[in-house]
Amino acid sequence: MIELEGVPELIDPVMVAAFEGWNDAGDAASTAVAHLDKEWKGEVFAALDAEDYYDFQVNRPTVWMDAGVRKITWPTTRLSVVRVGGEKPRDLVLVRGIEPSMRWRSFCNELLGFAHELGVELVVILGALLGDTPHTRPVPISGTTSDADLARRMDLEETKYEGPTGIVGILQEACTHAGVPAVSLWAAVPHYVSQPPNPKATLALLNRLEDLIDVRIPLGELPEDARAWQVGVDQLAAEDSEVAEYVQSLEEARDTAELPEASGEAIAREFERYLRRRDGGPSAGDRTRPPMPPKPGAKDDDEDSSDD
């Protein structure tokens, strides 16, 4: 039984998670959660036992000095909580860590235990993948869920993916089996410039998250960092004619594919974001809330989790 002391009663809590590793191209997803934690001054209230989930020959601990005393930081996953103010305050439970090396089902069940105990209404998992997308165009963001009803109500895609998966896919399915509404947001990072950081992809993930959970996220220097990143990649591409031609071919393919998608819906979404930022708070409409997840302890939850 997870007992959380010192954590206040949360308001409409949403869990937002990201993990370094295979699901984090350009470090875009983990940087997004780190940004939320920094901007809202998150307070860590729990950390998973590193011994249970990590191979220290793969993810090594680090040694550092604190006032002349040697200390060790172990690779793990930490949870913090932040409160988003405004007319409709709500809390975010931020999960930030490294993709575990082992015991993925136990790892997910432990996170779900925290979600149940805190009354989390929705889990949003951020990820980033390498794709054939040009750096000069808006970053493609896809929102997926395994829940058909949630897909309809929140304008998401019902996932049809088959193939190798990482902790993002495993955690989403664990949430589904446990009856916890869960969504994955994926940013496509240009494969020809995959080195971190990628502030443009991080910014795109935060903008989509802002739309999804109806909060205003302070962006700090991210917009300027994203512009500087694109200028830098432009300069590198211009120095190599083959790369420049390749980028142009990606641009043409992207523009042709997206021409029918330049709909009023996309324009309306951007306009709503502009109004939120201008007015300094959430939009006037009520939040779309998924159904509350059941509390742990039901027999079916344990059986489903063991089958995942």
PDB file of C-alpha atoms in Angstrom:
ATOM      1  CA  MET A   1       0.000   0.000   0.000  1.00  0.00           C
ATOM      2  CA  ILE A   2       1.423   3.375  -1.014  1.00  0.00           C
ATOM      3  CA  GLU A   3       1.085   6.004   1.687  1.00  0.00           C
ATOM      4  CA  LEU A   4       1.782   9.580   0.704  1.00  0.00           C
ATOM      5  CA  GLU A   5       2.445  11.883   3.614  1.00  0.00           C
ATOM      6  CA  GLY A   6       2.864  15.585   3.085  1.00  0.00           C
ATOM      7  CA  VAL A   7       1.121  15.617  -0.304  1.00  0.00           C
ATOM      8  CA  PRO A   8      -1.977  17.868  -0.165  1.00  0.00           C
ATOM      9  CA  GLU A   9      -5.304  16.892  -1.655  1.00  0.00           C
ATOM     10  CA  LEU A  10      -4.956  17.500  -5.373  1.00  0.00           C
ATOM     11  CA  ILE A  11      -7.311  19.361  -7.698  1.00  0.00           C
ATOM     12  CA  ASP A  12      -8.295  17.592 -10.954  1.00  0.00           C
ATOM     13  CA  PRO A  13      -4.860  15.913 -11.078  1.00  0.00           C
ATOM     14  CA  VAL A  14      -3.286  14.845 -14.362  1.00  0.00           C
ATOM     15  CA  MET A  15      -0.161  12.690 -14.448  1.00  0.00           C
ATOM     16  CA  VAL A  16       2.366  13.729 -17.132  1.00  0.00           C
ATOM     17  CA  ALA A  17       5.223  11.296 -17.733  1.00  0.00           C
ATOM     18  CA  ALA A  18       8.307  11.066 -19.939  1.00  0.00           C
ATOM     19  CA  PHE A  19      11.266   8.716 -19.964  1.00  0.00           C
ATOM     20  CA  GLU A  20      14.759   9.112 -21.352  1.00  0.00           C
ATOM     21  CA  GLY A  21      15.904   6.476 -23.813  1.00  0.00           C
ATOM     22  CA  TRP A  22      14.337   4.754 -26.796  1.00  0.00           C
ATOM     23  CA  ASN A  23      11.094   6.766 -26.680  1.00  0.00           C
ATOM     24  CA  ASP A  24      12.823  10.142 -26.371  1.00  0.00           C
ATOM     25  CA  ALA A  25      14.347  11.206 -29.707  1.00  0.00           C
ATOM     26  CA  GLY A  26      16.272  14.440 -29.337  1.00  0.00           C
ATOM     27  CA  ASP A  27      15.440  14.355 -25.596  1.00  0.00           C
ATOM     28  CA  ALA A  28      12.289  16.217 -26.611  1.00  0.00           C
ATOM     29  CA  ALA A  29       9.854  14.455 -24.252  1.00  0.00           C
ATOM     30  CA  SER A  30      11.994  14.336 -21.116  1.00  0.00           C
ATOM     31  CA  THR A  31      12.954  17.986 -21.642  1.00  0.00           C
ATOM     32  CA  ALA A  32       9.256  18.905 -21.836  1.00  0.00           C
ATOM     33  CA  VAL A  33       8.549  17.397 -18.399  1.00  0.00           C
ATOM     34  CA  ALA A  34      11.752  18.959 -17.033  1.00  0.00           C
ATOM     35  CA  HIS A  35      10.502  22.319 -18.323  1.00  0.00           C
ATOM     36  CA  LEU A  36       7.170  21.918 -16.499  1.00  0.00           C
ATOM     37  CA  ASP A  37       8.989  20.963 -13.317  1.00  0.00           C
ATOM     38  CA  LYS A  38      11.298  23.973 -13.552  1.00  0.00           C
ATOM     39  CA  GLU A  39       8.687  26.579 -14.505  1.00  0.00           C
ATOM     40  CA  TRP A  40       6.247  25.529 -11.782  1.00  0.00           C
ATOM     41  CA  LYS A  41       8.919  24.667  -9.190  1.00  0.00           C
ATOM     42  CA  GLY A  42       7.872  21.071  -8.696  1.00  0.00           C
ATOM     43  CA  GLU A  43       8.536  19.368  -5.391  1.00  0.00           C
ATOM     44  CA  VAL A  44       9.668  15.737  -5.506  1.00  0.00           C
ATOM     45  CA  PHE A  45       7.562  13.588  -3.194  1.00  0.00           C
ATOM     46  CA  ALA A  46       8.567  10.068  -4.277  1.00  0.00           C
ATOM     47  CA  ALA A  47      11.268   8.148  -6.118  1.00  0.00           C
ATOM     48  CA  LEU A  48      11.223   4.549  -7.272  1.00  0.00           C
ATOM     49  CA  ASP A  49      13.866   2.214  -5.880  1.00  0.00           C
ATOM     50  CA  ALA A  50      16.630   2.193  -8.493  1.00  0.00           C
ATOM     51  CA  GLU A  51      17.719  -1.322  -7.451  1.00  0.00           C
ATOM     52  CA  ASP A  52      14.391  -2.735  -8.674  1.00  0.00           C
ATOM     53  CA  TYR A  53      14.393  -1.419 -12.227  1.00  0.00           C
ATOM     54  CA  TYR A  54      17.808  -0.319 -13.499  1.00  0.00           C
ATOM     55  CA  ASP A  55      20.962  -2.016 -14.732  1.00  0.00           C
ATOM     56  CA  PHE A  56      23.732   0.208 -13.385  1.00  0.00           C
ATOM     57  CA  GLN A  57      26.154  -0.976 -16.080  1.00  0.00           C
ATOM     58  CA  VAL A  58      23.763   0.557 -18.640  1.00  0.00           C
ATOM     59  CA  ASN A  59      22.636   3.611 -16.643  1.00  0.00           C
ATOM     60  CA  ARG A  60      25.516   4.354 -14.323  1.00  0.00           C
ATOM     61  CA  PRO A  61      25.208   6.342 -11.070  1.00  0.00           C
ATOM     62  CA  THR A  62      27.133   9.596 -10.808  1.00  0.00           C
ATOM     63  CA  VAL A  63      29.384  10.800  -7.990  1.00  0.00           C
ATOM     64  CA  TRP A  64      29.468  14.458  -7.003  1.00  0.00           C
ATOM     65  CA  MET A  65      30.792  16.676  -4.240  1.00  0.00           C
ATOM     66  CA  ASP A  66      28.545  18.541  -1.804  1.00  0.00           C
ATOM     67  CA  ALA A  67      30.488  20.832   0.568  1.00  0.00           C
ATOM     68  CA  GLY A  68      33.433  18.464   0.440  1.00  0.00           C
ATOM     69  CA  VAL A  69      31.295  15.340   0.941  1.00  0.00           C
ATOM     70  CA  ARG A  70      31.095  12.765  -1.848  1.00  0.00           C
ATOM     71  CA  LYS A  71      27.524  11.824  -2.763  1.00  0.00           C
ATOM     72  CA  ILE A  72      25.969   9.465  -5.293  1.00  0.00           C
ATOM     73  CA  THR A  73      22.959  10.114  -7.516  1.00  0.00           C
ATOM     74  CA  TRP A  74      21.296   6.906  -8.651  1.00  0.00           C
ATOM     75  CA  PRO A  75      19.452   6.669 -11.976  1.00  0.00           C
ATOM     76  CA  THR A  76      15.758   6.323 -11.206  1.00  0.00           C
ATOM     77  CA  THR A  77      12.283   7.737 -11.798  1.00  0.00           C
ATOM     78  CA  ARG A  78      11.028  10.571  -9.603  1.00  0.00           C
ATOM     79  CA  LEU A  79       7.568  12.019  -9.060  1.00  0.00           C
ATOM     80  CA  SER A  80       6.844  15.650  -8.282  1.00  0.00           C
ATOM     81  CA  VAL A  81       3.681  17.706  -8.024  1.00  0.00           C
ATOM     82  CA  VAL A  82       2.961  21.224  -9.272  1.00  0.00           C
ATOM     83  CA  ARG A  83      -0.128  23.387  -8.997  1.00  0.00           C
ATOM     84  CA  VAL A  84      -1.265  25.336 -12.042  1.00  0.00           C
ATOM     85  CA  GLY A  85      -3.021  28.527 -10.987  1.00  0.00           C
ATOM     86  CA  GLY A  86      -5.654  30.623 -12.716  1.00  0.00           C
ATOM     87  CA  GLU A  87      -9.439  30.653 -12.680  1.00  0.00           C
ATOM     88  CA  LYS A  88      -9.500  26.859 -12.820  1.00  0.00           C
ATOM     89  CA  PRO A  89      -6.496  25.620 -10.844  1.00  0.00           C
ATOM     90  CA  ARG A  90      -5.419  22.023 -11.225  1.00  0.00           C
ATOM     91  CA  ASP A  91      -2.478  19.880 -10.213  1.00  0.00           C
ATOM     92  CA  LEU A  92       0.012  18.017 -12.365  1.00  0.00           C
ATOM     93  CA  VAL A  93       1.849  14.947 -11.133  1.00  0.00           C
ATOM     94  CA  LEU A  94       5.121  14.920 -13.089  1.00  0.00           C
ATOM     95  CA  VAL A  95       6.891  11.620 -13.693  1.00  0.00           C
ATOM     96  CA  ARG A  96      10.416  11.971 -15.018  1.00  0.00           C
ATOM     97  CA  GLY A  97      12.970   9.219 -15.300  1.00  0.00           C
ATOM     98  CA  ILE A  98      14.801   6.738 -17.476  1.00  0.00           C
ATOM     99  CA  GLU A  99      13.255   3.846 -19.354  1.00  0.00           C
ATOM    100  CA  PRO A 100      13.687   0.922 -16.929  1.00  0.00           C
ATOM    101  CA  SER A 101      16.067  -1.921 -17.739  1.00  0.00           C
ATOM    102  CA  MET A 102      13.883  -4.650 -16.206  1.00  0.00           C
ATOM    103  CA  ARG A 103      10.566  -5.509 -14.480  1.00  0.00           C
ATOM    104  CA  TRP A 104       8.464  -3.246 -16.680  1.00  0.00           C
ATOM    105  CA  ARG A 105       5.135  -4.604 -15.428  1.00  0.00           C
ATOM    106  CA  SER A 106       6.077  -4.007 -11.790  1.00  0.00           C
ATOM    107  CA  PHE A 107       7.374  -0.556 -12.762  1.00  0.00           C
ATOM    108  CA  CYS A 108       4.037   0.364 -14.367  1.00  0.00           C
ATOM    109  CA  ASN A 109       2.027  -1.082 -11.482  1.00  0.00           C
ATOM    110  CA  GLU A 110       4.007   1.032  -9.010  1.00  0.00           C
ATOM    111  CA  LEU A 111       3.312   4.201 -11.012  1.00  0.00           C
ATOM    112  CA  LEU A 112      -0.363   3.243 -11.240  1.00  0.00           C
ATOM    113  CA  GLY A 113      -0.412   2.802  -7.462  1.00  0.00           C
ATOM    114  CA  PHE A 114       0.639   6.440  -7.110  1.00  0.00           C
ATOM    115  CA  ALA A 115      -1.957   7.476  -9.694  1.00  0.00           C
ATOM    116  CA  HIS A 116      -4.772   5.718  -7.802  1.00  0.00           C
ATOM    117  CA  GLU A 117      -3.674   7.047  -4.422  1.00  0.00           C
ATOM    118  CA  LEU A 118      -3.529  10.626  -5.733  1.00  0.00           C
ATOM    119  CA  GLY A 119      -6.846  10.418  -7.590  1.00  0.00           C
ATOM    120  CA  VAL A 120      -5.284  11.008 -11.013  1.00  0.00           C
ATOM    121  CA  GLU A 121      -7.987  11.523 -13.643  1.00  0.00           C
ATOM    122  CA  LEU A 122      -5.818  11.192 -16.736  1.00  0.00           C
ATOM    123  CA  VAL A 123      -2.316   9.975 -17.580  1.00  0.00           C
ATOM    124  CA  VAL A 124      -0.501  11.730 -20.434  1.00  0.00           C
ATOM    125  CA  ILE A 125       2.728  10.098 -21.599  1.00  0.00           C
ATOM    126  CA  LEU A 126       5.086  12.116 -23.804  1.00  0.00           C
ATOM    127  CA  GLY A 127       7.330  10.534 -26.400  1.00  0.00           C
ATOM    128  CA  ALA A 128       9.433  11.457 -29.425  1.00  0.00           C
ATOM    129  CA  LEU A 129      10.456   9.390 -32.425  1.00  0.00           C
ATOM    130  CA  LEU A 130      12.666   9.804 -35.465  1.00  0.00           C
ATOM    131  CA  GLY A 131      10.770  10.437 -38.693  1.00  0.00           C
ATOM    132  CA  ASP A 132      10.985  11.619 -42.284  1.00  0.00           C
ATOM    133  CA  THR A 133       9.969  15.148 -41.423  1.00  0.00           C
ATOM    134  CA  PRO A 134      11.725  18.390 -42.442  1.00  0.00           C
ATOM    135  CA  HIS A 135      13.043  20.654 -39.696  1.00  0.00           C
ATOM    136  CA  THR A 136      11.621  23.680 -41.532  1.00  0.00           C
ATOM    137  CA  ARG A 137       7.980  22.713 -41.011  1.00  0.00           C
ATOM    138  CA  PRO A 138       5.848  22.515 -37.844  1.00  0.00           C
ATOM    139  CA  VAL A 139       6.660  19.453 -35.755  1.00  0.00           C
ATOM    140  CA  PRO A 140       4.054  16.721 -36.311  1.00  0.00           C
ATOM    141  CA  ILE A 141       2.390  15.720 -33.029  1.00  0.00           C
ATOM    142  CA  SER A 142       0.166  12.669 -32.844  1.00  0.00           C
ATOM    143  CA  GLY A 143      -2.138  11.945 -29.922  1.00  0.00           C
ATOM    144  CA  THR A 144      -3.103   8.312 -29.440  1.00  0.00           C
ATOM    145  CA  THR A 145      -5.066   6.227 -26.971  1.00  0.00           C
ATOM    146  CA  SER A 146      -6.227   2.634 -26.661  1.00  0.00           C
ATOM    147  CA  ASP A 147      -9.652   3.783 -25.468  1.00  0.00           C
ATOM    148  CA  ALA A 148     -12.082   4.218 -28.383  1.00  0.00           C
ATOM    149  CA  ASP A 149     -14.474   6.367 -26.341  1.00  0.00           C
ATOM    150  CA  LEU A 150     -11.657   8.598 -25.102  1.00  0.00           C
ATOM    151  CA  ALA A 151     -10.398   8.953 -28.684  1.00  0.00           C
ATOM    152  CA  ARG A 152     -13.783  10.263 -29.788  1.00  0.00           C
ATOM    153  CA  ARG A 153     -14.257  12.657 -26.870  1.00  0.00           C
ATOM    154  CA  MET A 154     -10.756  14.122 -26.904  1.00  0.00           C
ATOM    155  CA  ASP A 155     -10.158  14.163 -30.681  1.00  0.00           C
ATOM    156  CA  LEU A 156      -7.379  11.562 -30.591  1.00  0.00           C
ATOM    157  CA  GLU A 157      -6.375   8.634 -32.743  1.00  0.00           C
ATOM    158  CA  GLU A 158      -7.155   5.138 -31.564  1.00  0.00           C
ATOM    159  CA  THR A 159      -3.781   3.431 -31.705  1.00  0.00           C
ATOM    160  CA  LYS A 160      -3.367   0.669 -34.286  1.00  0.00           C
ATOM    161  CA  TYR A 161       0.411   0.298 -33.944  1.00  0.00           C
ATOM    162  CA  GLU A 162       1.943  -3.174 -34.116  1.00  0.00           C
ATOM    163  CA  GLY A 163       5.639  -3.827 -33.576  1.00  0.00           C
ATOM    164  CA  PRO A 164       8.411  -3.223 -31.022  1.00  0.00           C
ATOM    165  CA  THR A 165       7.436  -0.895 -28.219  1.00  0.00           C
ATOM    166  CA  GLY A 166       9.028   0.942 -25.318  1.00  0.00           C
ATOM    167  CA  ILE A 167       7.950   1.923 -21.841  1.00  0.00           C
ATOM    168  CA  VAL A 168       5.563   4.556 -23.276  1.00  0.00           C
ATOM    169  CA  GLY A 169       3.500   1.877 -25.020  1.00  0.00           C
ATOM    170  CA  ILE A 170       3.691  -0.510 -22.068  1.00  0.00           C
ATOM    171  CA  LEU A 171       2.577   2.117 -19.553  1.00  0.00           C
ATOM    172  CA  GLN A 172      -0.313   3.204 -21.762  1.00  0.00           C
ATOM    173  CA  GLU A 173      -1.565  -0.380 -22.046  1.00  0.00           C
ATOM    174  CA  ALA A 174      -1.125  -0.910 -18.286  1.00  0.00           C
ATOM    175  CA  CYS A 175      -3.298   2.162 -17.696  1.00  0.00           C
ATOM    176  CA  THR A 176      -5.939   0.813 -20.063  1.00  0.00           C
ATOM    177  CA  HIS A 177      -6.042  -2.571 -18.298  1.00  0.00           C
ATOM    178  CA  ALA A 178      -6.313  -0.819 -14.918  1.00  0.00           C
ATOM    179  CA  GLY A 179      -9.148   1.438 -16.066  1.00  0.00           C
ATOM    180  CA  VAL A 180      -7.088   4.636 -15.963  1.00  0.00           C
ATOM    181  CA  PRO A 181      -7.672   6.956 -18.963  1.00  0.00           C
ATOM    182  CA  ALA A 182      -4.349   7.378 -20.765  1.00  0.00           C
ATOM    183  CA  VAL A 183      -3.074   9.305 -23.770  1.00  0.00           C
ATOM    184  CA  SER A 184       0.298   9.322 -25.536  1.00  0.00           C
ATOM    185  CA  LEU A 185       1.570  12.417 -27.347  1.00  0.00           C
ATOM    186  CA  TRP A 186       4.343  11.787 -29.875  1.00  0.00           C
ATOM    187  CA  ALA A 187       6.605  14.332 -31.552  1.00  0.00           C
ATOM    188  CA  ALA A 188       8.303  13.451 -34.843  1.00  0.00           C
ATOM    189  CA  VAL A 189      11.966  14.514 -34.846  1.00  0.00           C
ATOM    190  CA  PRO A 190      13.917  14.821 -38.147  1.00  0.00           C
ATOM    191  CA  HIS A 191      16.118  11.740 -38.364  1.00  0.00           C
ATOM    192  CA  TYR A 192      18.926  13.694 -40.036  1.00  0.00           C
ATOM    193  CA  VAL A 193      19.262  16.001 -37.023  1.00  0.00           C
ATOM    194  CA  SER A 194      18.514  13.675 -34.129  1.00  0.00           C
ATOM    195  CA  GLN A 195      21.107  14.970 -31.664  1.00  0.00           C
ATOM    196  CA  PRO A 196      19.654  16.531 -28.516  1.00  0.00           C
ATOM    197  CA  PRO A 197      18.432  18.980 -27.612  1.00  0.00           C
ATOM    198  CA  ASN A 198      15.520  19.690 -29.933  1.00  0.00           C
ATOM    199  CA  PRO A 199      13.679  22.662 -28.412  1.00  0.00           C
ATOM    200  CA  LYS A 200      11.342  22.890 -31.404  1.00  0.00           C
ATOM    201  CA  ALA A 201       9.977  19.397 -30.731  1.00  0.00           C
ATOM    202  CA  THR A 202       9.789  20.099 -26.996  1.00  0.00           C
ATOM    203  CA  LEU A 203       7.811  23.273 -27.683  1.00  0.00           C
ATOM    204  CA  ALA A 204       5.408  21.405 -29.970  1.00  0.00           C
ATOM    205  CA  LEU A 205       4.769  18.748 -27.303  1.00  0.00           C
ATOM    206  CA  LEU A 206       4.026  21.418 -24.694  1.00  0.00           C
ATOM    207  CA  ASN A 207       1.649  23.243 -27.041  1.00  0.00           C
ATOM    208  CA  ARG A 208      -0.272  20.018 -27.694  1.00  0.00           C
ATOM    209  CA  LEU A 209      -0.326  19.192 -23.986  1.00  0.00           C
ATOM    210  CA  GLU A 210      -1.672  22.661 -23.299  1.00  0.00           C
ATOM    211  CA  ASP A 211      -4.556  22.033 -25.694  1.00  0.00           C
ATOM    212  CA  LEU A 212      -5.247  18.583 -24.289  1.00  0.00           C
ATOM    213  CA  ILE A 213      -5.492  19.430 -20.583  1.00  0.00           C
ATOM    214  CA  ASP A 214      -6.646  23.037 -21.009  1.00  0.00           C
ATOM    215  CA  VAL A 215      -3.960  24.855 -19.049  1.00  0.00           C
ATOM    216  CA  ARG A 216      -1.643  27.693 -19.934  1.00  0.00           C
ATOM    217  CA  ILE A 217       1.975  26.556 -19.868  1.00  0.00           C
ATOM    218  CA  PRO A 218       4.674  29.223 -19.410  1.00  0.00           C
ATOM    219  CA  LEU A 219       7.149  28.698 -22.211  1.00  0.00           C
ATOM    220  CA  GLY A 220      10.036  30.831 -20.982  1.00  0.00           C
ATOM    221  CA  GLU A 221      12.876  30.899 -23.520  1.00  0.00           C
ATOM    222  CA  LEU A 222      11.697  27.848 -25.451  1.00  0.00           C
ATOM    223  CA  PRO A 223      10.246  29.772 -28.437  1.00  0.00           C
ATOM    224  CA  GLU A 224      13.514  31.667 -28.904  1.00  0.00           C
ATOM    225  CA  ASP A 225      15.540  28.479 -28.439  1.00  0.00           C
ATOM    226  CA  ALA A 226      13.395  26.772 -31.075  1.00  0.00           C
ATOM    227  CA  ARG A 227      13.983  29.591 -33.560  1.00  0.00           C
ATOM    228  CA  ALA A 228      17.730  29.545 -32.897  1.00  0.00           C
ATOM    229  CA  TRP A 229      17.788  25.755 -33.328  1.00  0.00           C
ATOM    230  CA  GLN A 230      16.078  26.000 -36.720  1.00  0.00           C
ATOM    231  CA  VAL A 231      18.427  28.757 -37.898  1.00  0.00           C
ATOM    232  CA  GLY A 232      21.387  26.629 -36.891  1.00  0.00           C
ATOM    233  CA  VAL A 233      20.095  23.590 -38.768  1.00  0.00           C
ATOM    234  CA  ASP A 234      19.323  25.796 -41.787  1.00  0.00           C
ATOM    235  CA  GLN A 235      22.941  26.898 -41.856  1.00  0.00           C
ATOM    236  CA  LEU A 236      24.269  23.350 -41.584  1.00  0.00           C
ATOM    237  CA  ALA A 237      21.945  22.137 -44.346  1.00  0.00           C
ATOM    238  CA  ALA A 238      22.975  25.010 -46.629  1.00  0.00           C
ATOM    239  CA  GLU A 239      26.600  23.906 -46.405  1.00  0.00           C
ATOM    240  CA  ASP A 240      25.840  20.498 -47.920  1.00  0.00           C
ATOM    241  CA  SER A 241      24.007  20.431 -51.264  1.00  0.00           C
ATOM    242  CA  GLU A 242      22.892  16.822 -50.845  1.00  0.00           C
ATOM    243  CA  VAL A 243      21.349  17.542 -47.470  1.00  0.00           C
ATOM    244  CA  ALA A 244      19.688  20.679 -48.838  1.00  0.00           C
ATOM    245  CA  GLU A 245      18.150  18.697 -51.698  1.00  0.00           C
ATOM    246  CA  TYR A 246      16.973  16.013 -49.298  1.00  0.00           C
ATOM    247  CA  VAL A 247      15.334  18.583 -47.017  1.00  0.00           C
ATOM    248  CA  GLN A 248      13.616  20.130 -50.033  1.00  0.00           C
ATOM    249  CA  SER A 249      12.203  16.737 -51.042  1.00  0.00           C
ATOM    250  CA  LEU A 250      10.856  16.241 -47.520  1.00  0.00           C
ATOM    251  CA  GLU A 251       9.280  19.703 -47.627  1.00  0.00           C
ATOM    252  CA  GLU A 252       7.541  18.964 -50.920  1.00  0.00           C
ATOM    253  CA  ALA A 253       6.240  15.624 -49.666  1.00  0.00           C
ATOM    254  CA  ARG A 254       5.023  17.180 -46.410  1.00  0.00           C
ATOM    255  CA  ASP A 255       3.316  20.114 -48.113  1.00  0.00           C
ATOM    256  CA  THR A 256       1.567  17.872 -50.610  1.00  0.00           C
ATOM    257  CA  ALA A 257       0.343  15.512 -47.917  1.00  0.00           C
ATOM    258  CA  GLU A 258      -0.889  18.264 -45.614  1.00  0.00           C
ATOM    259  CA  LEU A 259      -2.632  20.450 -48.180  1.00  0.00           C
ATOM    260  CA  PRO A 260      -6.042  18.834 -47.571  1.00  0.00           C
ATOM    261  CA  GLU A 261      -5.460  19.038 -43.803  1.00  0.00           C
ATOM    262  CA  ALA A 262      -5.128  22.828 -43.717  1.00  0.00           C
ATOM    263  CA  SER A 263      -8.629  22.917 -42.262  1.00  0.00           C
ATOM    264  CA  GLY A 264     -10.556  25.375 -40.152  1.00  0.00           C
ATOM    265  CA  GLU A 265     -10.100  23.046 -37.181  1.00  0.00           C
ATOM    266  CA  ALA A 266      -6.321  23.518 -37.143  1.00  0.00           C
ATOM    267  CA  ILE A 267      -6.689  27.272 -37.539  1.00  0.00           C
ATOM    268  CA  ALA A 268      -9.255  27.384 -34.722  1.00  0.00           C
ATOM    269  CA  ARG A 269      -6.928  25.459 -32.407  1.00  0.00           C
ATOM    270  CA  GLU A 270      -4.126  27.967 -32.984  1.00  0.00           C
ATOM    271  CA  PHE A 271      -6.528  30.862 -32.442  1.00  0.00           C
ATOM    272  CA  GLU A 272      -7.753  29.391 -29.149  1.00  0.00           C
ATOM    273  CA  ARG A 273      -4.148  29.045 -27.959  1.00  0.00           C
ATOM    274  CA  TYR A 274      -3.532  32.683 -28.877  1.00  0.00           C
ATOM    275  CA  LEU A 275      -6.585  33.779 -26.881  1.00  0.00           C
ATOM    276  CA  ARG A 276      -5.493  31.773 -23.851  1.00  0.00           C
ATOM    277  CA  ARG A 277      -2.086  33.389 -23.840  1.00  0.00           C
ATOM    278  CA  ARG A 278      -3.506  36.866 -24.422  1.00  0.00           C
ATOM    279  CA  ASP A 279      -6.058  36.518 -21.626  1.00  0.00           C
ATOM    280  CA  GLY A 280      -3.581  34.847 -19.296  1.00  0.00           C
ATOM    281  CA  GLY A 281      -5.633  31.772 -18.465  1.00  0.00           C
ATOM    282  CA  PRO A 282      -7.592  28.751 -19.666  1.00  0.00           C
ATOM    283  CA  SER A 283     -10.249  29.025 -22.337  1.00  0.00           C
ATOM    284  CA  ALA A 284     -13.831  29.662 -21.361  1.00  0.00           C
ATOM    285  CA  GLY A 285     -15.063  26.167 -22.144  1.00  0.00           C
ATOM    286  CA  ASP A 286     -15.307  23.448 -19.509  1.00  0.00           C
ATOM    287  CA  ARG A 287     -12.565  20.887 -19.396  1.00  0.00           C
ATOM    288  CA  THR A 288     -13.263  17.534 -20.974  1.00  0.00           C
ATOM    289  CA  ARG A 289     -12.846  15.106 -18.094  1.00  0.00           C
ATOM    290  CA  PRO A 290     -12.448  11.388 -18.622  1.00  0.00           C
ATOM    291  CA  PRO A 291     -14.226   9.071 -16.172  1.00  0.00           C
ATOM    292  CA  MET A 292     -12.594   8.628 -12.769  1.00  0.00           C
ATOM    293  CA  PRO A 293     -10.492   5.463 -12.582  1.00  0.00           C
ATOM    294  CA  PRO A 294     -11.451   2.782 -10.067  1.00  0.00           C
ATOM    295  CA  LYS A 295      -9.465   2.507  -6.879  1.00  0.00           C
ATOM    296  CA  PRO A 296      -6.929  -0.313  -6.686  1.00  0.00           C
ATOM    297  CA  GLY A 297      -7.760  -3.565  -5.040  1.00  0.00           C
ATOM    298  CA  ALA A 298     -10.152  -5.011  -7.592  1.00  0.00           C
ATOM    299  CA  LYS A 299      -9.250  -8.517  -8.664  1.00  0.00           C
ATOM    300  CA  ASP A 300      -9.504  -7.742 -12.366  1.00  0.00           C
ATOM    301  CA  ASP A 301      -6.905  -4.975 -12.118  1.00  0.00           C
ATOM    302  CA  ASP A 302      -4.241  -7.359 -10.822  1.00  0.00           C
ATOM    303  CA  GLU A 303      -5.101 -10.000 -13.371  1.00  0.00           C
ATOM    304  CA  ASP A 304      -5.010  -7.536 -16.259  1.00  0.00           C
ATOM    305  CA  SER A 305      -1.699  -6.065 -15.153  1.00  0.00           C
ATOM    306  CA  SER A 306      -0.118  -9.489 -14.985  1.00  0.00           C
ATOM    307  CA  ASP A 307      -1.274 -10.272 -18.479  1.00  0.00           C
ATOM    308  CA  ASP A 308       0.147  -7.049 -19.991  1.00  0.00           C
TER     309      ASP A 308
END
